[in-house]
Coordinates of C-alpha atoms in Angstrom, one line a residue:
X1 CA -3.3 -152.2 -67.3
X2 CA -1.2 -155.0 -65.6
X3 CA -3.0 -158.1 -63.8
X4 CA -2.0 -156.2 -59.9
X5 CA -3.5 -153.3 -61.4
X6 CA -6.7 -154.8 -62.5
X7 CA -6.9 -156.8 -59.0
X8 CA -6.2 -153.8 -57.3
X9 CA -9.0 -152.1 -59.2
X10 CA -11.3 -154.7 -58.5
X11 CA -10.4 -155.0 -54.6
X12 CA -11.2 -151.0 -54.3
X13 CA -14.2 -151.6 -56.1
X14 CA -15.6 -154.2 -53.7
X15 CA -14.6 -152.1 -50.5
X16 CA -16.1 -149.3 -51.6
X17 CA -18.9 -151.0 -52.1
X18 CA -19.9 -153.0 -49.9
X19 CA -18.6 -150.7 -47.1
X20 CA -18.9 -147.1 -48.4
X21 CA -16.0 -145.7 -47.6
X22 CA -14.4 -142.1 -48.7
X23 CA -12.2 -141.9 -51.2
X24 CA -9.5 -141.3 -48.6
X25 CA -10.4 -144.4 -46.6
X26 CA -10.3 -146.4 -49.3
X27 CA -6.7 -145.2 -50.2
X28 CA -5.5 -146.7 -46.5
X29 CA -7.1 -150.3 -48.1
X30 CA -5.1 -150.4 -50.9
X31 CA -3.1 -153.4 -51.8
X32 CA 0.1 -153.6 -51.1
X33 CA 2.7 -155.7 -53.2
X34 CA 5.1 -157.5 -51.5
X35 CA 8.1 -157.6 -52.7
X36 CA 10.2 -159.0 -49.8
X37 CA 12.1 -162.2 -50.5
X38 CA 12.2 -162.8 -47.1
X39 CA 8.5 -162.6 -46.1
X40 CA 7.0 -164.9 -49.4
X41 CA 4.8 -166.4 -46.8
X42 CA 2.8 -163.4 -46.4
X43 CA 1.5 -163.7 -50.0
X44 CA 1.8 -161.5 -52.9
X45 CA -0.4 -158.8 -52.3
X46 CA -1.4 -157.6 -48.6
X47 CA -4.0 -155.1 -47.0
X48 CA -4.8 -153.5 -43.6
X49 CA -7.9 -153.2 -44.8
X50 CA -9.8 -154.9 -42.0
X51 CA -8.0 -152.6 -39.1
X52 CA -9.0 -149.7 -41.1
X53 CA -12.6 -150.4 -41.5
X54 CA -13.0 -151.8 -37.9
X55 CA -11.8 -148.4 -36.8
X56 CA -14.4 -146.7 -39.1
X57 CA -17.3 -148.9 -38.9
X58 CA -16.8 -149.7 -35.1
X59 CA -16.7 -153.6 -35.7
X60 CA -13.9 -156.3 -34.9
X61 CA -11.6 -156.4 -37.6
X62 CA -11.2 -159.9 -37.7
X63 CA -14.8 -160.6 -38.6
X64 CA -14.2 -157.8 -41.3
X65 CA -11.2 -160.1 -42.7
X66 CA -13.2 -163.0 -42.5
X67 CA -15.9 -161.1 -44.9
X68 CA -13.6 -160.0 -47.5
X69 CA -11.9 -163.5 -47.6
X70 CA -15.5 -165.1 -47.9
X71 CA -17.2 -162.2 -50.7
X72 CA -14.0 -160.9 -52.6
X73 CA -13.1 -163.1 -55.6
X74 CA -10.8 -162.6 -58.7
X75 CA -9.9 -165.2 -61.3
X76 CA -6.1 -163.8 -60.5
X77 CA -6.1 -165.0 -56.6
X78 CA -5.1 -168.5 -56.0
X79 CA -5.6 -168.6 -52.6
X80 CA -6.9 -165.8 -49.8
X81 CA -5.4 -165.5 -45.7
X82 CA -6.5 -163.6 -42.7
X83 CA -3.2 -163.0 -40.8
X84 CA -2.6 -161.2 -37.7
X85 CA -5.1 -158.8 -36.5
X86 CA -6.8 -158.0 -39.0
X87 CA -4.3 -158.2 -41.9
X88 CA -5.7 -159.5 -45.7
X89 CA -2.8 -161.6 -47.4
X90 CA -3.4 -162.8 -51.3
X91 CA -1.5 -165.1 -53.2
X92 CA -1.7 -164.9 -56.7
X93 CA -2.3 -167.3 -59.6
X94 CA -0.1 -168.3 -62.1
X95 CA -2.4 -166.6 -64.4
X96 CA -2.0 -163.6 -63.3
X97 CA 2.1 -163.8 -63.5
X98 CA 1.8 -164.9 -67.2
X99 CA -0.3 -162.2 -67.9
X100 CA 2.0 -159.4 -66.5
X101 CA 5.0 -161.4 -67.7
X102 CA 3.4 -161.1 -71.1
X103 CA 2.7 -157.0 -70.8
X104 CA 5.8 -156.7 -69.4
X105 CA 7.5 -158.3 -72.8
X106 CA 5.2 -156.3 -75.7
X107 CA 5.3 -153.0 -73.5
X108 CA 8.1 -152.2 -71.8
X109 CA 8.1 -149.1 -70.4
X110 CA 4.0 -148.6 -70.5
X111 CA 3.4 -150.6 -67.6
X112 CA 5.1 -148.1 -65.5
X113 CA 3.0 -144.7 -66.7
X114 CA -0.6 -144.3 -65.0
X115 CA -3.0 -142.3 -66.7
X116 CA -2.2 -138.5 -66.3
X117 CA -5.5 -136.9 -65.3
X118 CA -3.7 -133.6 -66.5
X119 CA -0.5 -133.4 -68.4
X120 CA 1.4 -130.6 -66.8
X121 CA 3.6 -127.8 -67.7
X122 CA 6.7 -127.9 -65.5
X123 CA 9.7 -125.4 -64.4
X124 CA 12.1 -127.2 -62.3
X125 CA 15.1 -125.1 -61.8
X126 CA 17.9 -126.3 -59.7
X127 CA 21.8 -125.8 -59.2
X128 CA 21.6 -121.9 -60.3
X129 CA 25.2 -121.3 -58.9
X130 CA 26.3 -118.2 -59.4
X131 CA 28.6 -117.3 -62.2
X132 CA 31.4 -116.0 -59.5
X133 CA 33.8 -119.6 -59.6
X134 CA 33.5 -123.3 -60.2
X135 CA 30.7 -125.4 -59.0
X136 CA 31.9 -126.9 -56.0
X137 CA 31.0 -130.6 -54.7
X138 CA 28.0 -129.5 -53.0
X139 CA 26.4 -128.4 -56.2
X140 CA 26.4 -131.9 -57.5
X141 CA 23.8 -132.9 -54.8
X142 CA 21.1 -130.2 -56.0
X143 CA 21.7 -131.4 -59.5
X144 CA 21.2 -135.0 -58.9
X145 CA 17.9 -134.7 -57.3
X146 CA 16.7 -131.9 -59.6
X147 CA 17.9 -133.6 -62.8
X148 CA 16.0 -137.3 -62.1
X149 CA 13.0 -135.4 -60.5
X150 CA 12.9 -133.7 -64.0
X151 CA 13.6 -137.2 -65.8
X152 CA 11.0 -139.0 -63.6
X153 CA 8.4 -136.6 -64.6
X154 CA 9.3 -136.4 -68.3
X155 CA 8.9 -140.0 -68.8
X156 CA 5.2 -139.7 -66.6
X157 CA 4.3 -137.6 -69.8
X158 CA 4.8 -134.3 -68.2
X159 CA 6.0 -131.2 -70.7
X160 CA 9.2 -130.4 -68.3
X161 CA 11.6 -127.4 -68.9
X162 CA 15.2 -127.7 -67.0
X163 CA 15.8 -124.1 -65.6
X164 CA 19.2 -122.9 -64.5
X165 CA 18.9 -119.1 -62.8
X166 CA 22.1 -117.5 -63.3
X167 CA 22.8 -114.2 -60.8
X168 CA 24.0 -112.0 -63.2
X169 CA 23.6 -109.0 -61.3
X170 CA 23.8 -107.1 -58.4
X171 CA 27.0 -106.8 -56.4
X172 CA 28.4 -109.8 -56.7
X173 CA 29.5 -109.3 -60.4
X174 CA 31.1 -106.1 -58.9
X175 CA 33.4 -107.5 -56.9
X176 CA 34.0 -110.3 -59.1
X177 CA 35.1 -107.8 -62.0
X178 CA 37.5 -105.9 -59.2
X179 CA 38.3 -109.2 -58.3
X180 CA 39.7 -110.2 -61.6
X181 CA 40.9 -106.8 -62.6
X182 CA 43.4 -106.9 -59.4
X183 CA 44.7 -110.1 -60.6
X184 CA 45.2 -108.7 -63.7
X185 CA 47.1 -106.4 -62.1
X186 CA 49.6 -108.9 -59.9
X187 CA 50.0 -111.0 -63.4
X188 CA 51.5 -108.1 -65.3
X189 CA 53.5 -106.7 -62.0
X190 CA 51.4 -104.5 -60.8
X191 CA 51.6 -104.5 -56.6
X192 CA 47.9 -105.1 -55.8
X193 CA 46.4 -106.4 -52.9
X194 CA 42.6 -108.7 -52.9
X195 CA 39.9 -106.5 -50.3
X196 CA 38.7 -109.1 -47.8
X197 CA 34.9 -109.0 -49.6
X198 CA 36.4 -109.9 -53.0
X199 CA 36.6 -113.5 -54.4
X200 CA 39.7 -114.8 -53.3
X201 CA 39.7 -118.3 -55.4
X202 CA 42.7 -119.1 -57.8
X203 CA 40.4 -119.8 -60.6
X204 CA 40.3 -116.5 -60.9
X205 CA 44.5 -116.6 -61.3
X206 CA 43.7 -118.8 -64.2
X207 CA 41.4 -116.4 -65.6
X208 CA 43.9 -113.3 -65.4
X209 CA 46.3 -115.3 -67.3
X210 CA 44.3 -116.5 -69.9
X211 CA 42.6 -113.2 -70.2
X212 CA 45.9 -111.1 -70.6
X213 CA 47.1 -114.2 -73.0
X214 CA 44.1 -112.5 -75.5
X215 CA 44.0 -109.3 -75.1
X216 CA 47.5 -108.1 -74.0
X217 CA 49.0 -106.4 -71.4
X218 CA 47.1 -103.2 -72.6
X219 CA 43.9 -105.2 -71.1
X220 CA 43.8 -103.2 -68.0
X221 CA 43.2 -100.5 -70.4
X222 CA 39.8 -101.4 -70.8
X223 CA 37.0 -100.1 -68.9
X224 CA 35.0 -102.0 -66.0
X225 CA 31.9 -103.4 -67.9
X226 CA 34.8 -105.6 -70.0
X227 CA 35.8 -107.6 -67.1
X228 CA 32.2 -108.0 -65.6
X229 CA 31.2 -109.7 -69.2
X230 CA 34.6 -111.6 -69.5
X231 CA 34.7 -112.9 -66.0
X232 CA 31.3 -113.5 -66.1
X233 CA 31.2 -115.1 -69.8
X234 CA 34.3 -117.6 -68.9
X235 CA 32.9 -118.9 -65.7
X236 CA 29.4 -119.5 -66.8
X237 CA 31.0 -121.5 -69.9
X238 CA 32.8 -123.8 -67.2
X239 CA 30.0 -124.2 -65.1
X240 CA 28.3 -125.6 -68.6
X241 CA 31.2 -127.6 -69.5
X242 CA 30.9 -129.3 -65.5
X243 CA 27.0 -129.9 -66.2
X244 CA 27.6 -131.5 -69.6
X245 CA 30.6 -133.9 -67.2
X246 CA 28.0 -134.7 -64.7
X247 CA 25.0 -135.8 -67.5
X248 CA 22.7 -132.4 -67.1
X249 CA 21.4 -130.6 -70.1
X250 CA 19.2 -127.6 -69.0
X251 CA 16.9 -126.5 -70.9
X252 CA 17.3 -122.8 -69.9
X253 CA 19.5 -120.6 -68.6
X254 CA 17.9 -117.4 -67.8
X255 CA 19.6 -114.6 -66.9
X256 CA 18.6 -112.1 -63.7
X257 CA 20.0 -109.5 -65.7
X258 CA 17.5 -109.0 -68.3
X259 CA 14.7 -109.0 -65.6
X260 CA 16.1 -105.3 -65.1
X261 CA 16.8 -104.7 -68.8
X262 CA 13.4 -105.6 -69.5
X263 CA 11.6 -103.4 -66.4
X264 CA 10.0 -106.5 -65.3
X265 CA 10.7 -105.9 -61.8
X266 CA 9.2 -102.6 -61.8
X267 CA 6.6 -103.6 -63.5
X268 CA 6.1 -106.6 -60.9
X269 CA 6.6 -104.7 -57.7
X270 CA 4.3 -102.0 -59.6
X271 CA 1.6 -104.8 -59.4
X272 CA 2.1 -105.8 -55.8
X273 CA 1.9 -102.4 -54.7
X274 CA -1.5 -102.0 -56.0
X275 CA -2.5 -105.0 -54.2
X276 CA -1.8 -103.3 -51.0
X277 CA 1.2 -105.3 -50.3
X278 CA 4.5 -102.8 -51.1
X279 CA 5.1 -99.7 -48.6
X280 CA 7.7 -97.1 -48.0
X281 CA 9.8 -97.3 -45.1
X282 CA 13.2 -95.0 -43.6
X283 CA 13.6 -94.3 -47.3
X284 CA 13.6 -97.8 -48.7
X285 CA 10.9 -100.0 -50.1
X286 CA 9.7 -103.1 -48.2
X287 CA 8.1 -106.0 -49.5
X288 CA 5.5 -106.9 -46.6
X289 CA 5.5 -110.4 -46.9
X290 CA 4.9 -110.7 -42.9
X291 CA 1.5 -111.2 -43.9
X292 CA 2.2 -114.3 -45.9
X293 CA 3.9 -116.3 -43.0
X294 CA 7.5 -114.7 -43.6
X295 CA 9.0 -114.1 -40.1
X296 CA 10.1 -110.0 -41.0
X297 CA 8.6 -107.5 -44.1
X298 CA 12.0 -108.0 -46.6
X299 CA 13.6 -104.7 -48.3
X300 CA 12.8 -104.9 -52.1
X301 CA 14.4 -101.3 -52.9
X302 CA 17.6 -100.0 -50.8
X303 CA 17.3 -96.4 -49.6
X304 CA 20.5 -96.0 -53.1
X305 CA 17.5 -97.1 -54.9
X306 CA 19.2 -100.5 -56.3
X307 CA 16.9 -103.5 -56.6
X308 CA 17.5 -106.2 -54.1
X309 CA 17.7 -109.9 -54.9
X310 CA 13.6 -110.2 -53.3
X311 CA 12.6 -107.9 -56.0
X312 CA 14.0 -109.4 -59.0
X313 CA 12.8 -112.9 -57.4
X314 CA 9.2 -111.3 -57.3
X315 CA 9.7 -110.7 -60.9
X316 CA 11.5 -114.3 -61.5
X317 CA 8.4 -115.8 -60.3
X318 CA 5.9 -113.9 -61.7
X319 CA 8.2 -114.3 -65.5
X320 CA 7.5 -118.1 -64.9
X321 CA 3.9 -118.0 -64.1
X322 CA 3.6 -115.9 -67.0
X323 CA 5.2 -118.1 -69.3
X324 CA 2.5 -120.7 -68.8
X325 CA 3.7 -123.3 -66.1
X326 CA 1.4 -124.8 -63.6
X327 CA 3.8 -126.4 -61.3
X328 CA 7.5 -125.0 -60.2
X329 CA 9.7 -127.1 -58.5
X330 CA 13.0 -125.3 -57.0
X331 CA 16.1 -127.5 -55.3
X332 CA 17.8 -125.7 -52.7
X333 CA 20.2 -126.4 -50.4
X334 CA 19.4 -126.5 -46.7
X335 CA 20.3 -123.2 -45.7
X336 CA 18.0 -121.9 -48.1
X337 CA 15.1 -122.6 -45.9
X338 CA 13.7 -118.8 -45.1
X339 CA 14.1 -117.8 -49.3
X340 CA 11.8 -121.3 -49.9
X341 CA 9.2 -119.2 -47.3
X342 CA 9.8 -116.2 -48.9
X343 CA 9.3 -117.7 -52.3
X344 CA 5.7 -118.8 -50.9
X345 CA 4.7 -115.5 -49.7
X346 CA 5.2 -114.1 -53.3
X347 CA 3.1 -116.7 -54.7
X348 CA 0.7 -115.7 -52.1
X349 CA 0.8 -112.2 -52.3
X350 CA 0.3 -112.5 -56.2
X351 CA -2.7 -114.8 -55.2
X352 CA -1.4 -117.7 -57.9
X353 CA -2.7 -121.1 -57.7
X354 CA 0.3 -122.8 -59.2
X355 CA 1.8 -125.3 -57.0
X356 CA 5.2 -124.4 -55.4
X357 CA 7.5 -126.9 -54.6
X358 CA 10.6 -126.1 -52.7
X359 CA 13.4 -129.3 -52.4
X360 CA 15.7 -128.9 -49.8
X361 CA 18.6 -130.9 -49.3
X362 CA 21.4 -131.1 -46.8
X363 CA 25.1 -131.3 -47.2
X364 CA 27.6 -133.3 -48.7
X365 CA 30.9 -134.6 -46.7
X366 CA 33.5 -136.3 -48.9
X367 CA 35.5 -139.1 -47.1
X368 CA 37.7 -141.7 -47.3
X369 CA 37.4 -144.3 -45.0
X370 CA 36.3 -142.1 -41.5
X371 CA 38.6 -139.4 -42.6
X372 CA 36.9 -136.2 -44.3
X373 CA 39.0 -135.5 -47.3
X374 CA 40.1 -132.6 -49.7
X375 CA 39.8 -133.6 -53.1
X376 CA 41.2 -130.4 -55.1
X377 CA 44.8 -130.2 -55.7
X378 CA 44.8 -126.6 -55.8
X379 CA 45.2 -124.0 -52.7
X380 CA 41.6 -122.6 -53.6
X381 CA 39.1 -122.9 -50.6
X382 CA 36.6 -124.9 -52.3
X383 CA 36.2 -128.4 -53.4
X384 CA 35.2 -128.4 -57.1
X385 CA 32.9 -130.7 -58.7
X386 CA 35.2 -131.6 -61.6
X387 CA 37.1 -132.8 -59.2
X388 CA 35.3 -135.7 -57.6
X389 CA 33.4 -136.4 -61.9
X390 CA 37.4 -136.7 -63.0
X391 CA 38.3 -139.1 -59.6
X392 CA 35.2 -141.5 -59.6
X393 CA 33.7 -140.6 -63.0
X394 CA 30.0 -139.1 -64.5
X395 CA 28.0 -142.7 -63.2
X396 CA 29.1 -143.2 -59.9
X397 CA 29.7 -139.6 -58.9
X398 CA 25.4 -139.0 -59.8
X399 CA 24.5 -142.5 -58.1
X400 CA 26.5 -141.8 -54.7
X401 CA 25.2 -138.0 -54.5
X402 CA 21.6 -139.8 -55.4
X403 CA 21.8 -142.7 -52.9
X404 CA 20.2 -140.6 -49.6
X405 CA 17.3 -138.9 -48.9
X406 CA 17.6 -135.2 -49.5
X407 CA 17.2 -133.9 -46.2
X408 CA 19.5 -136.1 -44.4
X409 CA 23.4 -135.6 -44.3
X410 CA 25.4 -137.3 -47.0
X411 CA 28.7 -138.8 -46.6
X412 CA 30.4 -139.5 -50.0
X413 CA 32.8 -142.2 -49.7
X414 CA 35.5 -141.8 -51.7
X415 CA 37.1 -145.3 -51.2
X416 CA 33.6 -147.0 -52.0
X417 CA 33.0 -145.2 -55.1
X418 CA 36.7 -146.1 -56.7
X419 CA 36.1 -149.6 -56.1
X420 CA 35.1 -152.5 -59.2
X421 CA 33.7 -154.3 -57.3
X422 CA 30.0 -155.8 -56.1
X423 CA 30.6 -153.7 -53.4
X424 CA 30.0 -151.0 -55.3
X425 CA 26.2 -150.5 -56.3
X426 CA 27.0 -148.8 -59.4
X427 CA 29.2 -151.1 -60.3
X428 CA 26.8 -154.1 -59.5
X429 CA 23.7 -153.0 -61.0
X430 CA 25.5 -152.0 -64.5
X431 CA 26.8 -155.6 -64.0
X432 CA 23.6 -157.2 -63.4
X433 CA 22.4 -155.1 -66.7
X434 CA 25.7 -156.6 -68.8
X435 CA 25.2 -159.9 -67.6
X436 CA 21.5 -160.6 -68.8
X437 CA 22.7 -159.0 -72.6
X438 CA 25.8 -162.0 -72.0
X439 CA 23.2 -164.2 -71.1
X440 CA 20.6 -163.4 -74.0
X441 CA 23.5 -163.7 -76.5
X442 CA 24.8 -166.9 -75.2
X443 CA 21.3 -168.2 -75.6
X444 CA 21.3 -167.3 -79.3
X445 CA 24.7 -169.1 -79.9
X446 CA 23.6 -172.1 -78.0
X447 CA 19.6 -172.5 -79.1
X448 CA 19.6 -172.4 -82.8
X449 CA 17.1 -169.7 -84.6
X450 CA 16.4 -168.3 -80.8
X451 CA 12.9 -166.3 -80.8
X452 CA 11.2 -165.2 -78.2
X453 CA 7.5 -164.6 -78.3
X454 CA 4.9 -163.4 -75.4
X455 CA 3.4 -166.8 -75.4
X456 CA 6.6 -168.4 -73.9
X457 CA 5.2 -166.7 -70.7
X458 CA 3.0 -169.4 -69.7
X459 CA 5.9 -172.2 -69.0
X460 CA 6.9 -169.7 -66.5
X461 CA 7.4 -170.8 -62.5
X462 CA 7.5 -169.4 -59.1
X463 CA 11.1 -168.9 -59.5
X464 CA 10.2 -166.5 -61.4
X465 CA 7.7 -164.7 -59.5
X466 CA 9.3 -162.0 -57.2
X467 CA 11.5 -161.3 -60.3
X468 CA 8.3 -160.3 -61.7
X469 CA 6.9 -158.7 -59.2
X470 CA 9.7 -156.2 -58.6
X471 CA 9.7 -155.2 -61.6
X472 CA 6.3 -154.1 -61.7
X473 CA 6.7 -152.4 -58.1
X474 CA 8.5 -149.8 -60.3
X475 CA 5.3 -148.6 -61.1
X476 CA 4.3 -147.8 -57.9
X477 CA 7.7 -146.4 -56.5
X478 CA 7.6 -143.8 -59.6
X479 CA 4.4 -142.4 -58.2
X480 CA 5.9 -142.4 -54.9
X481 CA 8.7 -140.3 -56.3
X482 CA 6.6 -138.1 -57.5
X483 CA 4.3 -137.6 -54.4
X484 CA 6.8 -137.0 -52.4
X485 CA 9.9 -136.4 -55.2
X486 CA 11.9 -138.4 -52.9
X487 CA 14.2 -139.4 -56.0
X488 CA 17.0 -141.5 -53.9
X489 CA 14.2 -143.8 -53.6
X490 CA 15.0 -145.4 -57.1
X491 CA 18.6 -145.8 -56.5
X492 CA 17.1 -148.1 -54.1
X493 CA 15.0 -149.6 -56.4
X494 CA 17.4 -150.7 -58.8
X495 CA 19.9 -151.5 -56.5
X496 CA 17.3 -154.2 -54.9
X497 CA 16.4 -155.6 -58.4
X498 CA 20.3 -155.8 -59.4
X499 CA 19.9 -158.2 -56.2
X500 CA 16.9 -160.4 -57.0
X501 CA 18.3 -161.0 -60.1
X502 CA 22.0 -162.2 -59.0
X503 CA 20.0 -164.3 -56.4
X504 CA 17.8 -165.6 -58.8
X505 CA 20.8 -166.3 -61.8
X506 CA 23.2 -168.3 -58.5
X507 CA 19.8 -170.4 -58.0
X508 CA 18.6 -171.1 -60.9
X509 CA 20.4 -172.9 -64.4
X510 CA 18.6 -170.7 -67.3
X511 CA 19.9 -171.9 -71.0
X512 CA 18.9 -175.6 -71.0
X513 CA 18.6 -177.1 -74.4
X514 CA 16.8 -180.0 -73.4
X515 CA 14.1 -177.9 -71.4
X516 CA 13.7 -175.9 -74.7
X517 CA 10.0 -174.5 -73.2
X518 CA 11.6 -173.5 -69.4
X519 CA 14.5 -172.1 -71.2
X520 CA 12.7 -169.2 -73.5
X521 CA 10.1 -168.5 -70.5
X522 CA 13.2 -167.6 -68.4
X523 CA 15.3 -165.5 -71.0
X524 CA 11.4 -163.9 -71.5
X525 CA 11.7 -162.5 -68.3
X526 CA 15.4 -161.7 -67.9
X527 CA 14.8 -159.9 -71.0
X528 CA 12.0 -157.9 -69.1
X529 CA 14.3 -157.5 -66.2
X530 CA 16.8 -156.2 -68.6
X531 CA 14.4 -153.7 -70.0
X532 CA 13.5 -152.2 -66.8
X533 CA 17.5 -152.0 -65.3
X534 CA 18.0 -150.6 -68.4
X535 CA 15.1 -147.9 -68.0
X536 CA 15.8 -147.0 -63.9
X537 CA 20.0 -146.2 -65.8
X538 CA 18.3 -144.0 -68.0
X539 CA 15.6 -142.3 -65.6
X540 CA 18.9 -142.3 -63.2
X541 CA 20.8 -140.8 -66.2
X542 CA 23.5 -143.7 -66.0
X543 CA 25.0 -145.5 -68.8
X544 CA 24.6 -148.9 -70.1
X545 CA 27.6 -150.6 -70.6
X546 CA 27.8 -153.0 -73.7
X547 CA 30.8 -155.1 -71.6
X548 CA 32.8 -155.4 -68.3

């Protein structure tokens, strides 16, 4: 436990006991760190506390303040305020900096992890394009947030799977088999015209040719289910190959075909019918999830008696609860808003208690400068996610999808993310990263036998003191992340701490050889600034560079 954590324990302590507040109350009074450059004079560590007890107990909340400053003590405060209305402000002591400079050194990452009260078994599933073309830019929006949400809670201690649903079935992989056997047929001559409904893309050209390339122009020869497992086969392995590009390594792909194969969606709708909750209707079978907040019943079976994309979702979701998870986690896109309530009414209808939490996100514009732009080369409708990991590269390309809240419009710019410079965040926080290992090694060529031990802490200074504290705001930003899995908020993060750090190494002269004790106090804590850069690049699933 760090020395905020242990104040912060102690200051919850002595409001809930001396004023007997709920636990929810007493959440409101936390501490709060402050890790504004700009706004040092408002101490380290602040609380509303006194407003939120006036309104609860009915008293002034000045006088309240006034209390707290009188009757709270720690042997990490220094000195205690009453600001504003009824705001607490403490500044800490140098003890407590050395202390958390010293954790921060022996346990790098520790600091960061609270104690999990339950270690949980988690299915996040995200991107599930379907295996009917290229993943297009949008995709790579989904598959940011899902893949750090998924990192975020892996490092917590969580047991997380990485799910990728792949729609194997239904109509679609008709049309995409016709679709590829009719250009098949305008490859080898044959006059053959695309139906409106099929998949007009020409990475399906591609496909044709490299298809007739391996199995000869005798390949229309071959009967239907061929092209369905070809077409199907190729595009899944390039939707892979894009993932691997972009950094994400699922864990699963599970196919929507074998929930038929396997008469799990009989078996499931089977289940819900005995519940009350399946009925019979102009010859089809309806799924009456009106009852569960969906705004219409949804058709489960058509009246040809093929298996809509509800039922094998009913199954989907009853295959995961089944295989032992306790919390689900889907990323959608926006549009996707009445399948996240239909989702819910299935978990409601089975009556499971496993948390459901549906991520939507909005869309992505590429641009360059104010102009939206096309990125692919090719006369295809679609942008495709190779396309912008090829321009601007795997880092950048998962930073500048990252860098917005999900359900707020994202404009990618183009001209920003090909640029070396400080202007471009990637660029400056990998920088930042590089330039503490350059300074750490010039140390060691400068300062003979170089060795740096926790104890070199306590020649630390206040110039060192935000450093130190924004580093240990990490702590509370990954619980925010996962309250609210808000992930852009560590892009953020970073980005600020990249910041205080090139502020702090244009202020401040680190390697002196004459102030031998100043000098190894200040590489201590570059070195634990380094540590934690170098954690938010791997939680961000960024590289480190060695140079630049």
């Amino acid at each position: 436990m760090s020395s905020i954590a242990a104040l912060r324990n102690a200051f919850g302590d002595f409001i809930k006991s001396k004023y007997a507040c709920s636990a929810e109350h007493l959440k409101q009074c936390n501490l709060i760190l402050n890790t504004d450059y700009s706004k040092k004079q408002f101490g380290d560590l602040s609380s509303n506390a006194p407003l939120i007890l006036a309104k609860l107990l009915g008293r002034n909340p000045l006088d309240i303040g006034q209390e707290i400053k009188n009757e709270f003590a720690h042997e990490y405060i220094e000195k205690k305020e009453i600001a504003g209305a009824g705001f607490f402000n403490i500044f800490l002591a140098k003890k407590s900096f050395i202390e958390l400079a010293q954790d921060l050194f022996e346990h790098p990452t520790n600091l960061f992890k609270h104690t999990l009260q339950q270690k949980l078994k988690i299915s996040i599933e995200y991107v599930s394009a379907n295996p009917t073309g290229p993943l297009h830019f949008g995709h790579g929006r989904g598959g940011i947030i899902g893949d750090v949400l998924a990192n975020v809670l892996t490092f917590l201690g969580h047991n997380v799977t990485k799910e990728f649903y792949v729609n194997d079935a239904g109509t679609q992989i008709e049309k995409l088999a016709m679709s590829l056997i009719i250009r098949c047929q305008q490859e080898l001559g044959i006059e053959a015209t695309l139906p409106e409904d099929a998949y007009h893309g020409e990475y399906l050209i591609d496909l044709a040719k490299k298809c007739i390339q391996e199995y000869g122009s005798n390949v229309l020869e071959k009967p239907e289910f061929f092209f369905k497992e070809y077409a199907q086969e190729q595009l899944l392995k390039q939707i892979k190959q894009t993932l691997q590009k972009y950094g994400i390594q699922f864990n699963v792909f599970f196919s929507e075909k074998t929930l038929h194969e396997s008469k799990a969606i009989d078996q499931s709708i089977e289940l819900l019918t005995r519940k009350g909750f399946v009925y019979e209707k102009e010859g089809a079978l309806w799924f009456a999830s009106s009852q569960f907040g969906d705004d219409k019943d949804r058709v489960i079976r058509k009246t040809n008696g093929e298996w809509t994309y509800v039922a094998a979702d009913i199954a989907y979701l009853k295959n995961k609860i089944d295989r032992g998870f306790n919390s689900l986690f889907m990323v959608l896109g926006h549009d996707h808003h009445s399948y996240a309530t239909r989702l819910q009414a299935i978990r409601a209808a089975f009556d499971i208690n496993v948390p459901l939490e549906v991520i939507l996100y909005q869309l992505v514009k590429i641009k360059e400068g104010d102009i939206e732009v096309r990125m692919s080369k090719r006369k295809g409708a679609i942008i495709e996610l190779d396309d912008i990991i090829d321009t601007v590269g795997k880092d950048v390309a998962r930073f500048f999808y990252l860098h917005r809240k999900a359900d707020a419009h994202l404009d990618f710019d183009l001209n920003l993310a090909l640029k070396k410079t400080d202007e471009n965040p990637v660029y400056y926080i990998q920088y930042a990263y590089v330039r503490i290992k350059s300074i750490l090694n010039k140390a060691s060529d400068v300062i003979e036998s170089l060795s740096l031990y926790e104890s070199d802490a306590k020649n630390i200074s206040e110039t060192e003191y935000m450093l130190l504290k924004k580093v240990i705001a990490l702590q509370d930003l990954l619980e925010t992340v996962i309250e609210n899995h808000q992930t852009h908020l560590l892009t953020y993060y970073v980005l600020e701490l990249a910041q205080l750090f090139h502020l702090y190494y244009n202020e401040v002269k680190v390697i002196d050889p004459a102030q031998l004790a100043t000098t190894k106090a200040r590489l201590l804590v570059l070195v634990v600034v380094k540590n934690t850069l170098g954690l938010c690049l791997d939680l961000l699933g960024l590289s480190k560079p060695e140079r630049m």
